[in-house]
Coordinates of C-alpha atoms in Angstrom, one line a residue:
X272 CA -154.3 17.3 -57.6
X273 CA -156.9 14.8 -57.8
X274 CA -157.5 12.6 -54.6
X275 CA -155.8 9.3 -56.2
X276 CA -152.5 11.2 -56.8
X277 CA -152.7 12.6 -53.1
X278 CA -153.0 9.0 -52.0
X279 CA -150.3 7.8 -54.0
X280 CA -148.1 10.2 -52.5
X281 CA -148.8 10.0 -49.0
X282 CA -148.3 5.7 -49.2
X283 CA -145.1 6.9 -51.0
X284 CA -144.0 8.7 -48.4
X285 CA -144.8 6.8 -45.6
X286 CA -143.3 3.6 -47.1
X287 CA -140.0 5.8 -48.0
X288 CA -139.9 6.4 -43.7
X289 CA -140.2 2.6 -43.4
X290 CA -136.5 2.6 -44.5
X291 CA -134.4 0.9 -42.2
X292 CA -131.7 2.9 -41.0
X293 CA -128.4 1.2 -42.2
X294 CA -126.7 -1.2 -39.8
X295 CA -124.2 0.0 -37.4
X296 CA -121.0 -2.7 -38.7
X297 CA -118.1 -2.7 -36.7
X298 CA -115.2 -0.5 -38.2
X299 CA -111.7 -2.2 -39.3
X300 CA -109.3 -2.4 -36.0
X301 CA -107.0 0.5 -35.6
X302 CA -103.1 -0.4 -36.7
X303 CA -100.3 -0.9 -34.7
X304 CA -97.1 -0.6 -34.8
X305 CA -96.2 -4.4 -34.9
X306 CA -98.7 -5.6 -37.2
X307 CA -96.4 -4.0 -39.9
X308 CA -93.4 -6.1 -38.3
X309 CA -92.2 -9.3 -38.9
X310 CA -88.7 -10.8 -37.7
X311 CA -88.2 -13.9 -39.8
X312 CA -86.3 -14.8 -41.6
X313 CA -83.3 -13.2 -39.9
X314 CA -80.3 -12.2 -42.5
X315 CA -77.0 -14.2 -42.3
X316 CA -74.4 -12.0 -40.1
X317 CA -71.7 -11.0 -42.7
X318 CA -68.7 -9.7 -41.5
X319 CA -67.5 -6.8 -43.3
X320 CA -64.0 -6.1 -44.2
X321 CA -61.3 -4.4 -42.1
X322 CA -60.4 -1.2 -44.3
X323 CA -57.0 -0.9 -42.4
X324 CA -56.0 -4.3 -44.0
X325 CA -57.9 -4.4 -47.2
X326 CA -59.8 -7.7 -45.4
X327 CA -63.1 -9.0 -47.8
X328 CA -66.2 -9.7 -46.5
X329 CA -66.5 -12.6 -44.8
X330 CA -68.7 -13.9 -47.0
X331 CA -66.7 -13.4 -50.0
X332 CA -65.0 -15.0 -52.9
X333 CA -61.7 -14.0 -52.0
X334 CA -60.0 -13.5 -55.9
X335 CA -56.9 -11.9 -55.3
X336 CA -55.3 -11.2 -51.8
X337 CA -51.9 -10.0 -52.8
X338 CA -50.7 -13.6 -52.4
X339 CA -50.7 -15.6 -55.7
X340 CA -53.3 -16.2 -58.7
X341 CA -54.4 -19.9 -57.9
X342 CA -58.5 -18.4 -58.6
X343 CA -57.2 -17.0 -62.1
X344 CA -55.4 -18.8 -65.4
X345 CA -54.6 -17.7 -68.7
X346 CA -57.8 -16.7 -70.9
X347 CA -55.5 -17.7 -73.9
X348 CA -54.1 -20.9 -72.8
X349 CA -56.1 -22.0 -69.9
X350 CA -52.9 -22.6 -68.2
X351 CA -51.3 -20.8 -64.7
X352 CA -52.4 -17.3 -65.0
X353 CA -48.7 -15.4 -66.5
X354 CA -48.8 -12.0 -64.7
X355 CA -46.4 -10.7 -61.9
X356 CA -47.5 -11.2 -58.4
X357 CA -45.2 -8.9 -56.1
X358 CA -45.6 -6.5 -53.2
X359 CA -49.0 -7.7 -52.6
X360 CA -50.1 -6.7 -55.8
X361 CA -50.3 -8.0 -59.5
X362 CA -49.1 -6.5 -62.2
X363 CA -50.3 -7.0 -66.0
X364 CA -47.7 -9.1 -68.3
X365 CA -48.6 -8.2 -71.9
X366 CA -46.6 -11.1 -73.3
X367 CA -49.1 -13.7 -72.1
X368 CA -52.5 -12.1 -72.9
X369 CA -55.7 -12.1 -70.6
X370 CA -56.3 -13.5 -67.4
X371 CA -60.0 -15.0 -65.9
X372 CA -60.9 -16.6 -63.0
X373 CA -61.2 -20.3 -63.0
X374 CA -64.8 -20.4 -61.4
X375 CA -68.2 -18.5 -63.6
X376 CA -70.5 -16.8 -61.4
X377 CA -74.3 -15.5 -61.7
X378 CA -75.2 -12.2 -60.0
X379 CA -72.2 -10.5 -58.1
X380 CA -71.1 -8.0 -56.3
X381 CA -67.5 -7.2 -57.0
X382 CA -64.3 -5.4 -56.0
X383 CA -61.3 -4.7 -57.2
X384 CA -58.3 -1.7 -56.9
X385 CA -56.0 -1.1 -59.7
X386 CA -53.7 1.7 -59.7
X387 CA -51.8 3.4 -63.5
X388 CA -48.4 3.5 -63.0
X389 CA -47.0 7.2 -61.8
X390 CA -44.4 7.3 -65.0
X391 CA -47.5 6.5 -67.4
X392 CA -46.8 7.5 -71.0
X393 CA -49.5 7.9 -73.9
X394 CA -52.8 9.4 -74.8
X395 CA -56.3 8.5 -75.3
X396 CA -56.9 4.7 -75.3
X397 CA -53.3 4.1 -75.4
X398 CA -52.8 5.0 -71.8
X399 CA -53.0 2.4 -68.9
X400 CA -55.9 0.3 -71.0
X401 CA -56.7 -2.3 -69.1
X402 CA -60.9 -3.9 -68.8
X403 CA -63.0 -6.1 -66.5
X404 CA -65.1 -8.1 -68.3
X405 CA -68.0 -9.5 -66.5
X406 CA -69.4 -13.1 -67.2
X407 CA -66.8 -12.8 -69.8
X408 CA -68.9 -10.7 -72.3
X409 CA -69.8 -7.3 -71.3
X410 CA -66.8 -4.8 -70.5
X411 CA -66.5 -2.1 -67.5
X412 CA -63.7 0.0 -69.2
X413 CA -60.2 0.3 -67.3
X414 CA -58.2 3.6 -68.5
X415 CA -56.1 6.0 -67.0
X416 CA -58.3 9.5 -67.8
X417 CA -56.8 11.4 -65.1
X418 CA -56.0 14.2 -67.7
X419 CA -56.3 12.3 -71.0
X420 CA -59.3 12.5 -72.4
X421 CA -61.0 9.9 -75.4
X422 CA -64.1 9.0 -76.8
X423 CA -66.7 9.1 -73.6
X424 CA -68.0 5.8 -74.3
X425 CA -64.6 4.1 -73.8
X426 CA -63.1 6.3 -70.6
X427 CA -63.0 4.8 -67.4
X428 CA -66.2 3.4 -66.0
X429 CA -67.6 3.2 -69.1
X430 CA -69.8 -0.1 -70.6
X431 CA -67.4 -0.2 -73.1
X432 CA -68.5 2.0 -76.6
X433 CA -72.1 1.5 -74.7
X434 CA -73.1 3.5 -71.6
X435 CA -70.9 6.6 -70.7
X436 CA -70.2 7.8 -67.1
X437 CA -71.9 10.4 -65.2
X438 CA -68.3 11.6 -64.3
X439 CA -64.4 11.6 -64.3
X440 CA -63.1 10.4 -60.8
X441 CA -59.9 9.1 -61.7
X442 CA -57.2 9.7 -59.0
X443 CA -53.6 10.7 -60.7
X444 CA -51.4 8.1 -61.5
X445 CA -49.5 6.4 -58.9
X446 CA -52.8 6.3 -56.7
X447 CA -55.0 3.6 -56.1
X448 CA -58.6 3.5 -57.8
X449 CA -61.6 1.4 -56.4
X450 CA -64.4 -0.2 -58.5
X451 CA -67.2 -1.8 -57.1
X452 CA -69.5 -3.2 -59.5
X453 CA -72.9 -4.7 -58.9
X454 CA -73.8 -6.8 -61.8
X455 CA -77.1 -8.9 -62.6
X456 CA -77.0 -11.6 -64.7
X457 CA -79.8 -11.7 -67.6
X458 CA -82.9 -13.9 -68.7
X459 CA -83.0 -15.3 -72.2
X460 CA -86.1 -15.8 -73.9
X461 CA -86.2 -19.5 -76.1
X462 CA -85.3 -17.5 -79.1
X463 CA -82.1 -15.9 -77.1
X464 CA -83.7 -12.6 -77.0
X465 CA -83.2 -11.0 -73.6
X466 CA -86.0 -11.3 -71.6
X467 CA -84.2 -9.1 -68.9
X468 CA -81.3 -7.7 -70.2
X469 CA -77.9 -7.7 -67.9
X470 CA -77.5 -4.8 -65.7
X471 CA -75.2 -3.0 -64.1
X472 CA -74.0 -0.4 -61.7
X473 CA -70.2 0.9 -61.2
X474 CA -68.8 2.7 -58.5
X475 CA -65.6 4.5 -58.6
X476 CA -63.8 6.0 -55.7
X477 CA -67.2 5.8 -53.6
X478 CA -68.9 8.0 -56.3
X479 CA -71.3 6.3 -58.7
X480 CA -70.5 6.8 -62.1
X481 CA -72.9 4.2 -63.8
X482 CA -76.5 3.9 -62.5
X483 CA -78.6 0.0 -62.7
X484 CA -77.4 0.3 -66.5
X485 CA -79.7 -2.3 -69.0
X486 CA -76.2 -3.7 -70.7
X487 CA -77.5 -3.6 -74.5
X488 CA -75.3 -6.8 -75.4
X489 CA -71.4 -7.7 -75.9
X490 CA -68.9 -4.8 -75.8
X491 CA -67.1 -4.5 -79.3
X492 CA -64.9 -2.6 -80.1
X493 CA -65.8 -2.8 -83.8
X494 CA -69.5 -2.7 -84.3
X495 CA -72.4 -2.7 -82.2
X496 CA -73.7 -5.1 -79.2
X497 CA -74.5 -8.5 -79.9
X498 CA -77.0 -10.6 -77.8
X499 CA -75.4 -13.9 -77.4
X500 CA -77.3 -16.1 -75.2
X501 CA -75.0 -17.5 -72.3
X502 CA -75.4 -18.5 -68.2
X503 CA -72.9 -18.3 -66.2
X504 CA -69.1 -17.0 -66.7
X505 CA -65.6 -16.1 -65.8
X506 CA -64.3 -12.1 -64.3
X507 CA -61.8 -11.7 -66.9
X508 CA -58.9 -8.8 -66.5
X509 CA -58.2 -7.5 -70.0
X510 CA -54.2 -7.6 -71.0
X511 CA -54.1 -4.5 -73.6
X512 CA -52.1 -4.3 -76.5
X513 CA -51.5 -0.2 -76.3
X514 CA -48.0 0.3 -75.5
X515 CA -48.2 2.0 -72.1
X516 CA -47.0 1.1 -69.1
X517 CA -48.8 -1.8 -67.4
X518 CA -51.0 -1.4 -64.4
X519 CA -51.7 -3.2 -61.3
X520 CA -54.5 -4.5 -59.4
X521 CA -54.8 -5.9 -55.8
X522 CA -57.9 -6.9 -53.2
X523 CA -60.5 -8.3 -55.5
X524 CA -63.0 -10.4 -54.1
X525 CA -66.4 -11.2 -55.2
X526 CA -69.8 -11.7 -53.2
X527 CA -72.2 -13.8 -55.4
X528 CA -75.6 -12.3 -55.1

Protein backbone atom coordinates (compact mmCIF):
# COMPACT_ATOMS: atom_id res chain seq x y z
CA UNK A 1 0.00 0.00 0.00
CA UNK A 2 1.29 3.10 -1.31
CA UNK A 3 1.82 6.01 1.30
CA UNK A 4 -1.30 8.09 -0.13
CA UNK A 5 -3.73 5.13 0.50
CA UNK A 6 -2.19 4.78 4.08
CA UNK A 7 -3.04 8.41 4.66
CA UNK A 8 -6.32 8.15 3.37
CA UNK A 9 -7.10 5.56 5.76
CA UNK A 10 -5.77 6.79 8.83
CA UNK A 11 -7.88 10.47 8.30
CA UNK A 12 -10.72 7.94 7.65
CA UNK A 13 -10.41 6.46 10.68
CA UNK A 14 -9.78 9.14 12.78
CA UNK A 15 -12.70 11.19 11.44
CA UNK A 16 -15.00 7.95 11.82
CA UNK A 17 -13.89 8.26 16.07
CA UNK A 18 -14.95 11.92 15.69
CA UNK A 19 -18.54 10.51 15.81
CA UNK A 20 -20.55 11.78 18.33
CA UNK A 21 -21.95 9.34 20.58
CA UNK A 22 -25.84 9.55 20.13
CA UNK A 23 -27.74 11.73 22.65
CA UNK A 24 -29.00 10.34 25.76
CA UNK A 25 -33.18 11.48 25.15
CA UNK A 26 -35.28 10.92 27.95
CA UNK A 27 -37.43 7.66 27.65
CA UNK A 28 -41.42 7.76 27.39
CA UNK A 29 -42.93 7.88 31.17
CA UNK A 30 -43.78 4.58 32.65
CA UNK A 31 -47.85 3.89 32.57
CA UNK A 32 -50.05 3.85 35.25
CA UNK A 33 -52.85 2.46 36.12
CA UNK A 34 -55.12 5.65 35.82
CA UNK A 35 -53.91 7.09 32.79
CA UNK A 36 -55.94 4.22 31.10
CA UNK A 37 -59.02 5.48 33.22
CA UNK A 38 -61.49 7.90 32.63
CA UNK A 39 -64.91 8.45 34.61
CA UNK A 40 -67.07 10.53 32.38
CA UNK A 41 -69.52 10.39 31.10
CA UNK A 42 -71.20 8.27 33.78
CA UNK A 43 -74.10 5.81 32.33
CA UNK A 44 -77.75 6.60 33.20
CA UNK A 45 -78.79 4.21 36.39
CA UNK A 46 -81.35 1.80 34.86
CA UNK A 47 -83.35 -0.11 37.06
CA UNK A 48 -83.65 -3.59 36.05
CA UNK A 49 -86.76 -5.64 36.31
CA UNK A 50 -88.06 -7.55 39.30
CA UNK A 51 -88.15 -11.30 37.92
CA UNK A 52 -90.67 -12.34 40.70
CA UNK A 53 -93.21 -9.88 39.11
CA UNK A 54 -92.20 -9.88 35.47
CA UNK A 55 -91.38 -5.84 36.15
CA UNK A 56 -89.52 -4.03 32.74
CA UNK A 57 -86.63 -2.11 33.03
CA UNK A 58 -87.09 1.05 34.21
CA UNK A 59 -86.13 2.51 31.28
CA UNK A 60 -88.48 0.70 29.06
CA UNK A 61 -91.27 0.94 26.67
CA UNK A 62 -93.66 -0.86 28.54
CA UNK A 63 -95.80 -2.80 25.46
CA UNK A 64 -97.85 -5.08 27.12
CA UNK A 65 -98.29 -5.53 30.97
CA UNK A 66 -101.07 -7.94 31.18
CA UNK A 67 -103.44 -4.96 31.50
CA UNK A 68 -104.89 -3.88 28.08
CA UNK A 69 -103.47 -3.19 24.40
CA UNK A 70 -103.74 0.78 24.38
CA UNK A 71 -99.68 0.59 22.76
CA UNK A 72 -101.12 -1.87 20.01
CA UNK A 73 -104.14 -1.55 17.08
CA UNK A 74 -105.15 -3.57 14.35
CA UNK A 75 -102.40 -3.96 11.43
CA UNK A 76 -105.56 -4.49 9.15
CA UNK A 77 -107.76 -1.75 10.23
CA UNK A 78 -105.80 0.59 12.25
CA UNK A 79 -108.48 0.40 14.76
CA UNK A 80 -108.42 -0.98 18.71
CA UNK A 81 -106.16 -3.88 18.62
CA UNK A 82 -109.12 -7.14 18.51
CA UNK A 83 -107.33 -9.86 20.56
CA UNK A 84 -108.32 -11.15 24.10
CA UNK A 85 -106.77 -9.58 27.07
CA UNK A 86 -107.37 -11.91 30.17
CA UNK A 87 -105.42 -13.33 33.14
CA UNK A 88 -102.71 -11.05 32.53
CA UNK A 89 -102.08 -12.24 29.26
CA UNK A 90 -103.21 -11.86 25.60
CA UNK A 91 -104.41 -14.19 23.56
CA UNK A 92 -104.38 -14.22 19.52
CA UNK A 93 -108.00 -13.63 17.89
CA UNK A 94 -107.69 -15.06 14.28
CA UNK A 95 -110.84 -13.35 13.23
CA UNK A 96 -109.31 -9.85 13.31
CA UNK A 97 -105.89 -10.39 11.77
CA UNK A 98 -102.45 -8.81 12.90
CA UNK A 99 -101.81 -6.62 15.62
CA UNK A 100 -98.73 -3.61 15.84
CA UNK A 101 -97.86 -1.24 18.05
CA UNK A 102 -98.97 2.29 17.47
CA UNK A 103 -95.41 3.89 17.93
CA UNK A 104 -92.09 2.79 15.13
CA UNK A 105 -88.94 2.45 16.71
CA UNK A 106 -85.12 2.53 15.49
CA UNK A 107 -82.66 0.12 17.27
CA UNK A 108 -84.23 -1.94 20.19
CA UNK A 109 -83.87 -4.25 22.51
CA UNK A 110 -87.01 -6.32 22.99
CA UNK A 111 -88.95 -8.77 25.13
CA UNK A 112 -91.56 -10.72 24.92
CA UNK A 113 -93.04 -14.34 26.50
CA UNK A 114 -95.58 -16.29 24.53
CA UNK A 115 -96.59 -19.65 25.61
CA UNK A 116 -98.49 -22.64 22.82
CA UNK A 117 -101.37 -23.82 24.29
CA UNK A 118 -100.93 -27.41 26.24
CA UNK A 119 -103.95 -29.05 24.07
CA UNK A 120 -102.03 -27.86 20.71
CA UNK A 121 -103.07 -29.80 17.61
CA UNK A 122 -101.20 -29.93 14.17
CA UNK A 123 -97.87 -30.36 12.54
CA UNK A 124 -95.13 -28.52 10.92
CA UNK A 125 -96.07 -24.82 10.30
CA UNK A 126 -99.57 -25.54 11.21
CA UNK A 127 -98.89 -25.66 14.82
CA UNK A 128 -98.97 -22.59 17.21
CA UNK A 129 -97.69 -20.19 14.11
CA UNK A 130 -97.52 -17.09 15.29
CA UNK A 131 -94.33 -14.16 14.21
CA UNK A 132 -92.71 -10.93 15.48
CA UNK A 133 -92.06 -8.80 12.89
CA UNK A 134 -89.52 -6.17 13.59
CA UNK A 135 -89.81 -2.52 12.01
CA UNK A 136 -92.64 -4.32 10.36
CA UNK A 137 -90.54 -6.12 7.62
CA UNK A 138 -88.22 -8.65 8.81
CA UNK A 139 -89.77 -11.72 10.71
CA UNK A 140 -88.29 -13.62 14.00
CA UNK A 141 -90.41 -16.87 13.50
CA UNK A 142 -92.99 -17.95 16.36
CA UNK A 143 -93.82 -21.84 16.16
CA UNK A 144 -94.45 -24.49 18.53
CA UNK A 145 -91.31 -27.06 17.58
CA UNK A 146 -91.31 -28.75 20.84
CA UNK A 147 -91.51 -32.16 18.90
CA UNK A 148 -92.71 -30.99 15.48
CA UNK A 149 -90.29 -30.57 13.31
CA UNK A 150 -90.44 -28.27 9.57
CA UNK A 151 -88.35 -26.70 7.30
CA UNK A 152 -85.23 -25.17 9.51
CA UNK A 153 -85.46 -21.95 8.07
CA UNK A 154 -89.11 -21.36 9.37
CA UNK A 155 -88.88 -23.15 13.12
CA UNK A 156 -88.83 -21.13 15.93
CA UNK A 157 -86.11 -18.40 16.18
CA UNK A 158 -85.66 -18.52 12.82
CA UNK A 159 -85.30 -15.08 10.37
CA UNK A 160 -88.08 -16.33 8.62
CA UNK A 161 -87.02 -18.75 5.27
CA UNK A 162 -83.55 -16.76 5.97
CA UNK A 163 -81.18 -17.53 8.88
CA UNK A 164 -81.83 -20.89 10.74
CA UNK A 165 -81.11 -21.45 14.56
CA UNK A 166 -78.20 -22.85 16.11
CA UNK A 167 -80.71 -24.90 18.22
CA UNK A 168 -84.28 -26.20 19.35
CA UNK A 169 -85.09 -24.72 22.89
CA UNK A 170 -88.65 -24.87 22.85
CA UNK A 171 -90.26 -25.64 26.27
CA UNK A 172 -93.43 -28.12 25.80
CA UNK A 173 -96.59 -26.70 25.34
CA UNK A 174 -98.30 -25.20 28.18
CA UNK A 175 -94.96 -23.49 29.26
CA UNK A 176 -93.86 -20.18 28.92
CA UNK A 177 -91.01 -19.18 26.19
CA UNK A 178 -88.81 -15.96 26.41
CA UNK A 179 -87.42 -14.13 23.40
CA UNK A 180 -85.21 -11.40 23.70
CA UNK A 181 -84.20 -9.84 20.51
CA UNK A 182 -81.60 -7.23 19.97
CA UNK A 183 -82.23 -5.66 16.62
CA UNK A 184 -80.24 -2.85 14.62
CA UNK A 185 -81.83 -0.85 12.37
CA UNK A 186 -80.12 -0.45 8.80
CA UNK A 187 -78.39 2.31 6.59
CA UNK A 188 -79.57 2.84 2.99
CA UNK A 189 -77.46 3.97 0.43
CA UNK A 190 -79.18 6.87 -2.15
CA UNK A 191 -79.97 4.11 -4.45
CA UNK A 192 -81.82 2.01 -1.47
CA UNK A 193 -79.06 -0.44 -1.36
CA UNK A 194 -78.16 -1.30 2.16
CA UNK A 195 -75.25 0.28 3.21
CA UNK A 196 -75.41 -1.66 6.56
CA UNK A 197 -77.77 -4.25 6.35
CA UNK A 198 -80.36 -4.81 9.56
CA UNK A 199 -79.09 -7.09 12.15
CA UNK A 200 -80.05 -9.14 14.55
CA UNK A 201 -79.61 -11.45 17.51
CA UNK A 202 -82.42 -13.73 19.28
CA UNK A 203 -82.35 -15.24 22.37
CA UNK A 204 -84.53 -18.02 23.47
CA UNK A 205 -84.93 -19.30 26.91
CA UNK A 206 -81.51 -17.57 27.94
CA UNK A 207 -79.77 -19.57 25.09
CA UNK A 208 -78.78 -17.82 21.93
CA UNK A 209 -80.05 -19.27 19.02
CA UNK A 210 -79.28 -16.46 16.42
CA UNK A 211 -75.92 -14.71 16.51
CA UNK A 212 -75.61 -10.50 15.20
CA UNK A 213 -77.42 -11.98 11.98
CA UNK A 214 -76.85 -9.43 8.64
CA UNK A 215 -80.99 -9.70 7.86
CA UNK A 216 -80.64 -10.16 3.93
CA UNK A 217 -84.00 -8.20 3.27
CA UNK A 218 -87.98 -8.79 3.90
CA UNK A 219 -89.06 -12.21 5.01
CA UNK A 220 -91.41 -13.89 2.30
CA UNK A 221 -92.76 -16.56 2.42
CA UNK A 222 -92.89 -16.86 -1.36
CA UNK A 223 -89.72 -15.87 -2.93
CA UNK A 224 -86.56 -14.46 -1.74
CA UNK A 225 -85.68 -11.15 0.36
CA UNK A 226 -86.40 -7.92 -0.91
CA UNK A 227 -84.45 -4.73 0.04
CA UNK A 228 -87.09 -2.07 0.48
CA UNK A 229 -85.76 1.04 1.73
CA UNK A 230 -87.68 2.22 4.98
CA UNK A 231 -86.78 4.18 8.60
CA UNK A 232 -88.42 3.57 11.31
CA UNK A 233 -91.47 1.01 12.10
CA UNK A 234 -94.11 -0.73 14.09
CA UNK A 235 -93.41 -4.50 16.42
CA UNK A 236 -96.05 -6.27 14.72
CA UNK A 237 -97.45 -9.83 16.34
CA UNK A 238 -98.41 -12.07 13.37
CA UNK A 239 -102.20 -13.51 13.55
CA UNK A 240 -101.75 -16.92 11.51
CA UNK A 241 -104.11 -18.42 9.37
CA UNK A 242 -103.04 -22.34 10.26
CA UNK A 243 -105.79 -23.80 12.14
CA UNK A 244 -104.15 -24.53 15.53
CA UNK A 245 -104.94 -23.39 18.58
CA UNK A 246 -103.97 -19.82 19.32
CA UNK A 247 -101.25 -18.78 21.53
CA UNK A 248 -100.55 -16.18 24.09
CA UNK A 249 -98.16 -13.64 24.90
CA UNK A 250 -97.59 -11.46 28.03
CA UNK A 251 -94.54 -8.89 29.44
CA UNK A 252 -93.34 -7.25 26.36
CA UNK A 253 -91.58 -4.19 26.69
CA UNK A 254 -89.08 -2.65 24.53
CA UNK A 255 -85.75 -0.53 25.33
CA UNK A 256 -84.90 1.72 22.31
CA UNK A 257 -81.24 1.48 21.82
Amino acid sequence: MNNRLILISALSLMAAGAVAAPKDYPQPEGMRPGMSEYWTPQPKVVTPGDIATNSAPSDAIVLFDGKNLDAWKSSRTGEAAGWDVHDGVVTVNKSHGDIQTKDNFDSFQLHLEWMVPENIHGESQGRGNSGVFLQGLYEVQVLDCYDNETYVNGMTGSIYKQKAPTANVMRKPGEWNVYDIIYTSPVFNEDGTYKVHPKVTVIQNGCVIVNNYDIQGTTEYVGFPRVVKHGDGPIILQSHGDPSEPISFRNIWLRPL
